[in-house]
Amino acid sequence: MVRNENSLISIVMPVYNEGKHIASSVETVENILKNAKINYEFVLVDDGSKDDSWEILSGLSDKNHAVRSVRLSRNFGKEAALCAGLDETKGEAVVVLDSDLQHPPELIPEFVRIWREEDVDVVEGVKSDRGTENRFYRGMAKLFYGVLLKLTGIDLRNASDFKLLDRNVVTAMQEMPEKITFFRGMSAWVGFERRKVPFEVHDRVEGTSKWTFGRLVGLAVTSITSYASAPLKLIICLGLLMFAFSVVLGIQTLVRYFMGASMEGFTTVILLILFIGSAIMICLGIIGLYLERIYHEIKGRPRYIISRRKN
Ligand code: UDP
Ligand code: MG
């Protein structure tokens, strides 16, 4: 792979209902690239927007040869949109950033410089502070990444989707066959030489975050069940613990029985049934989550469907 001033850099931006500002956001990024004399192409992925985003993207592609736009047939979610974007790129390196400009595009020339001049395959932006996110959200994110690091050894604390990936890394990620994807997890799992660059999360240029609490919890569950089997082992530990407890309790009960002392009535029995019943149901639920993953993967449906394409 050649890394020099002429290397083509692909800029991938997922777009979901960003019609109000997407044209000016693309222009902002483009000006930065032009000033840095970077040879670039844009890959804009409309993730089934319900506003006029697609009309604007296809208009941009008509005017500018360096802008390729694709539209997904419906809203597949950011992770799928990013995969679609990667599959469309032709550059020697790919820069992924949010279209709401929360990822500062001013850093792109620095990313590209590090990639060109130092022997690094992945330049990753890490959040030096989590912007205007509220404290609850920040706490939840911290807890989630802590759990994920413990369970999988993959460190995603302060990680973001703002990254530069060498072509080899993109190819490695494309070879991963899973259908339900978690971009950050995949790009961390593949390894390669990496360099972290801290950045401050900007405010959104317009509108509000597209993530709802439910979607974030869904993402958390997907990423844990795809990268860790520790919850399954936890079930075995829990079972062994309860077995040890039941041996003690069983011996005590038998001793009392043979000594002729009768039981203390139903309270103990009811408590035990309730406790064991709920423990079994929770464990079945955990197994069910893994089963669900297998079920979705085995159907082998595509990650995304493209319905429109420009350039
Ligand atoms: N996005 C997307 N599909 C979705 C949700 C979001 O492509 O279903 C895009 C969105 O257009 C933006 C990026 O993903 O470019 C980040 O979304 P958002 O700003 O809503 O998330 P946050 O910055 O709060 O993490
Ligand atoms: Mg955002």
PDB file of C-alpha atoms in Angstrom, residues 94-213:
ATOM      1  CA  VAL A  94     -10.768   5.641   5.358  1.00  0.00           C
ATOM      2  CA  VAL A  95     -11.793   8.321   7.839  1.00  0.00           C
ATOM      3  CA  VAL A  96     -15.110   7.761   9.605  1.00  0.00           C
ATOM      4  CA  LEU A  97     -16.870  10.667  11.271  1.00  0.00           C
ATOM      5  CA  ASP A  98     -20.354  11.707  12.374  1.00  0.00           C
ATOM      6  CA  SER A  99     -22.202  13.963   9.980  1.00  0.00           C
ATOM      7  CA  ASP A 100     -23.361  16.244  12.812  1.00  0.00           C
ATOM      8  CA  LEU A 101     -19.723  17.449  13.156  1.00  0.00           C
ATOM      9  CA  GLN A 102     -19.482  16.372  16.788  1.00  0.00           C
ATOM     10  CA  HIS A 103     -16.236  14.797  15.660  1.00  0.00           C
ATOM     11  CA  PRO A 104     -13.996  17.797  14.872  1.00  0.00           C
ATOM     12  CA  PRO A 105     -13.081  17.622  11.161  1.00  0.00           C
ATOM     13  CA  GLU A 106     -10.112  19.942  11.850  1.00  0.00           C
ATOM     14  CA  LEU A 107      -8.328  16.837  13.150  1.00  0.00           C
ATOM     15  CA  ILE A 108      -8.569  14.912   9.873  1.00  0.00           C
ATOM     16  CA  PRO A 109      -5.325  16.375   8.426  1.00  0.00           C
ATOM     17  CA  GLU A 110      -3.539  15.366  11.648  1.00  0.00           C
ATOM     18  CA  PHE A 111      -4.967  11.814  11.398  1.00  0.00           C
ATOM     19  CA  VAL A 112      -3.796  11.600   7.802  1.00  0.00           C
ATOM     20  CA  ARG A 113      -0.340  12.949   8.705  1.00  0.00           C
ATOM     21  CA  ILE A 114       0.094  10.322  11.439  1.00  0.00           C
ATOM     22  CA  TRP A 115      -0.995   7.591   9.042  1.00  0.00           C
ATOM     23  CA  ARG A 116       1.382   8.770   6.301  1.00  0.00           C
ATOM     24  CA  GLU A 117       4.456   9.497   8.361  1.00  0.00           C
ATOM     25  CA  GLU A 118       4.324   7.020  11.198  1.00  0.00           C
ATOM     26  CA  ASP A 119       3.902   3.296  10.949  1.00  0.00           C
ATOM     27  CA  VAL A 120       0.327   3.294  12.226  1.00  0.00           C
ATOM     28  CA  ASP A 121      -2.716   1.539  10.713  1.00  0.00           C
ATOM     29  CA  VAL A 122      -5.467   2.899  12.934  1.00  0.00           C
ATOM     30  CA  VAL A 123      -5.676   6.448  14.239  1.00  0.00           C
ATOM     31  CA  GLU A 124      -8.496   6.628  16.733  1.00  0.00           C
ATOM     32  CA  GLY A 125     -10.096   9.675  18.203  1.00  0.00           C
ATOM     33  CA  VAL A 126     -10.714   9.324  21.936  1.00  0.00           C
ATOM     34  CA  LYS A 127     -13.075  11.636  23.762  1.00  0.00           C
ATOM     35  CA  SER A 128     -11.252  13.822  26.222  1.00  0.00           C
ATOM     36  CA  ASP A 129     -14.605  14.805  27.672  1.00  0.00           C
ATOM     37  CA  ARG A 130     -18.053  13.584  26.773  1.00  0.00           C
ATOM     38  CA  GLY A 131     -19.349  16.944  25.623  1.00  0.00           C
ATOM     39  CA  THR A 132     -22.743  18.019  26.833  1.00  0.00           C
ATOM     40  CA  GLU A 133     -23.977  14.530  27.624  1.00  0.00           C
ATOM     41  CA  ASN A 134     -25.766  14.486  30.941  1.00  0.00           C
ATOM     42  CA  ARG A 135     -24.314  12.891  34.039  1.00  0.00           C
ATOM     43  CA  PHE A 136     -26.607   9.882  34.046  1.00  0.00           C
ATOM     44  CA  TYR A 137     -25.649   9.065  30.461  1.00  0.00           C
ATOM     45  CA  ARG A 138     -21.965   9.554  31.224  1.00  0.00           C
ATOM     46  CA  GLY A 139     -22.207   7.284  34.270  1.00  0.00           C
ATOM     47  CA  MET A 140     -23.980   4.586  32.264  1.00  0.00           C
ATOM     48  CA  ALA A 141     -21.359   4.738  29.528  1.00  0.00           C
ATOM     49  CA  LYS A 142     -18.578   4.433  32.097  1.00  0.00           C
ATOM     50  CA  LEU A 143     -20.243   1.437  33.741  1.00  0.00           C
ATOM     51  CA  PHE A 144     -20.851  -0.263  30.411  1.00  0.00           C
ATOM     52  CA  TYR A 145     -17.295   0.153  29.135  1.00  0.00           C
ATOM     53  CA  GLY A 146     -15.941  -0.977  32.495  1.00  0.00           C
ATOM     54  CA  VAL A 147     -17.994  -4.181  32.310  1.00  0.00           C
ATOM     55  CA  LEU A 148     -16.993  -4.743  28.682  1.00  0.00           C
ATOM     56  CA  LEU A 149     -13.286  -4.298  29.486  1.00  0.00           C
ATOM     57  CA  LYS A 150     -13.522  -6.815  32.342  1.00  0.00           C
ATOM     58  CA  LEU A 151     -15.429  -9.333  30.251  1.00  0.00           C
ATOM     59  CA  THR A 152     -13.700  -9.089  26.887  1.00  0.00           C
ATOM     60  CA  GLY A 153     -10.392  -7.319  27.426  1.00  0.00           C
ATOM     61  CA  ILE A 154     -11.474  -4.836  24.742  1.00  0.00           C
ATOM     62  CA  ASP A 155     -10.871  -1.315  25.997  1.00  0.00           C
ATOM     63  CA  LEU A 156     -13.489   1.036  24.606  1.00  0.00           C
ATOM     64  CA  ARG A 157     -13.394   3.662  27.353  1.00  0.00           C
ATOM     65  CA  ASN A 158     -13.756   7.080  25.748  1.00  0.00           C
ATOM     66  CA  ALA A 159     -13.640   5.352  22.364  1.00  0.00           C
ATOM     67  CA  SER A 160     -15.584   6.922  19.540  1.00  0.00           C
ATOM     68  CA  ASP A 161     -16.407   6.106  15.960  1.00  0.00           C
ATOM     69  CA  PHE A 162     -14.074   8.893  14.827  1.00  0.00           C
ATOM     70  CA  LYS A 163     -11.248   6.937  13.236  1.00  0.00           C
ATOM     71  CA  LEU A 164      -8.827   6.623  10.381  1.00  0.00           C
ATOM     72  CA  LEU A 165      -8.479   3.046   9.141  1.00  0.00           C
ATOM     73  CA  ASP A 166      -5.846   1.809   6.727  1.00  0.00           C
ATOM     74  CA  ARG A 167      -7.139  -0.200   3.749  1.00  0.00           C
ATOM     75  CA  ASN A 168      -5.750  -3.421   5.309  1.00  0.00           C
ATOM     76  CA  VAL A 169      -7.819  -2.798   8.437  1.00  0.00           C
ATOM     77  CA  VAL A 170     -10.953  -2.168   6.387  1.00  0.00           C
ATOM     78  CA  THR A 171     -10.375  -5.422   4.505  1.00  0.00           C
ATOM     79  CA  ALA A 172      -9.903  -7.296   7.783  1.00  0.00           C
ATOM     80  CA  MET A 173     -13.176  -5.875   9.098  1.00  0.00           C
ATOM     81  CA  GLN A 174     -15.002  -6.756   5.903  1.00  0.00           C
ATOM     82  CA  GLU A 175     -13.854 -10.344   6.294  1.00  0.00           C
ATOM     83  CA  MET A 176     -15.650 -10.615   9.627  1.00  0.00           C
ATOM     84  CA  PRO A 177     -18.812 -12.496   8.725  1.00  0.00           C
ATOM     85  CA  GLU A 178     -21.156 -11.421  11.507  1.00  0.00           C
ATOM     86  CA  LYS A 179     -24.391  -9.773  10.436  1.00  0.00           C
ATOM     87  CA  ILE A 180     -25.089  -7.805  13.585  1.00  0.00           C
ATOM     88  CA  THR A 181     -22.207  -5.439  13.959  1.00  0.00           C
ATOM     89  CA  PHE A 182     -20.717  -3.122  16.544  1.00  0.00           C
ATOM     90  CA  PHE A 183     -18.289  -0.857  14.722  1.00  0.00           C
ATOM     91  CA  ARG A 184     -16.113   0.102  17.680  1.00  0.00           C
ATOM     92  CA  GLY A 185     -15.877  -3.480  18.864  1.00  0.00           C
ATOM     93  CA  MET A 186     -14.931  -4.759  15.412  1.00  0.00           C
ATOM     94  CA  SER A 187     -12.304  -2.113  14.820  1.00  0.00           C
ATOM     95  CA  ALA A 188     -10.770  -2.820  18.242  1.00  0.00           C
ATOM     96  CA  TRP A 189     -10.890  -6.601  17.811  1.00  0.00           C
ATOM     97  CA  VAL A 190      -8.892  -6.643  14.562  1.00  0.00           C
ATOM     98  CA  GLY A 191      -5.864  -5.150  16.329  1.00  0.00           C
ATOM     99  CA  PHE A 192      -3.125  -3.564  14.136  1.00  0.00           C
ATOM    100  CA  GLU A 193      -0.798  -0.696  15.041  1.00  0.00           C
ATOM    101  CA  ARG A 194      -2.903   1.970  16.708  1.00  0.00           C
ATOM    102  CA  ARG A 195      -2.470   5.534  17.851  1.00  0.00           C
ATOM    103  CA  LYS A 196      -4.863   7.490  20.027  1.00  0.00           C
ATOM    104  CA  VAL A 197      -5.590  11.165  19.464  1.00  0.00           C
ATOM    105  CA  PRO A 198      -7.703  12.953  22.084  1.00  0.00           C
ATOM    106  CA  PHE A 199     -10.435  15.289  20.916  1.00  0.00           C
ATOM    107  CA  GLU A 200     -13.192  17.318  22.490  1.00  0.00           C
ATOM    108  CA  VAL A 201     -16.715  16.400  21.505  1.00  0.00           C
ATOM    109  CA  HIS A 202     -18.368  19.405  19.883  1.00  0.00           C
ATOM    110  CA  ASP A 203     -22.009  20.278  20.286  1.00  0.00           C
ATOM    111  CA  ARG A 204     -24.271  18.957  17.609  1.00  0.00           C
ATOM    112  CA  VAL A 205     -24.608  21.521  14.779  1.00  0.00           C
ATOM    113  CA  GLU A 206     -28.376  21.077  14.737  1.00  0.00           C
ATOM    114  CA  GLY A 207     -31.127  18.885  16.202  1.00  0.00           C
ATOM    115  CA  THR A 208     -30.810  16.267  18.924  1.00  0.00           C
ATOM    116  CA  SER A 209     -29.125  12.895  19.286  1.00  0.00           C
ATOM    117  CA  LYS A 210     -30.762  10.050  17.369  1.00  0.00           C
ATOM    118  CA  TRP A 211     -29.999   7.571  20.116  1.00  0.00           C
ATOM    119  CA  THR A 212     -32.736   6.719  22.531  1.00  0.00           C
ATOM    120  CA  PHE A 213     -32.052   5.067  25.850  1.00  0.00           C
TER     121      PHE A 213
END
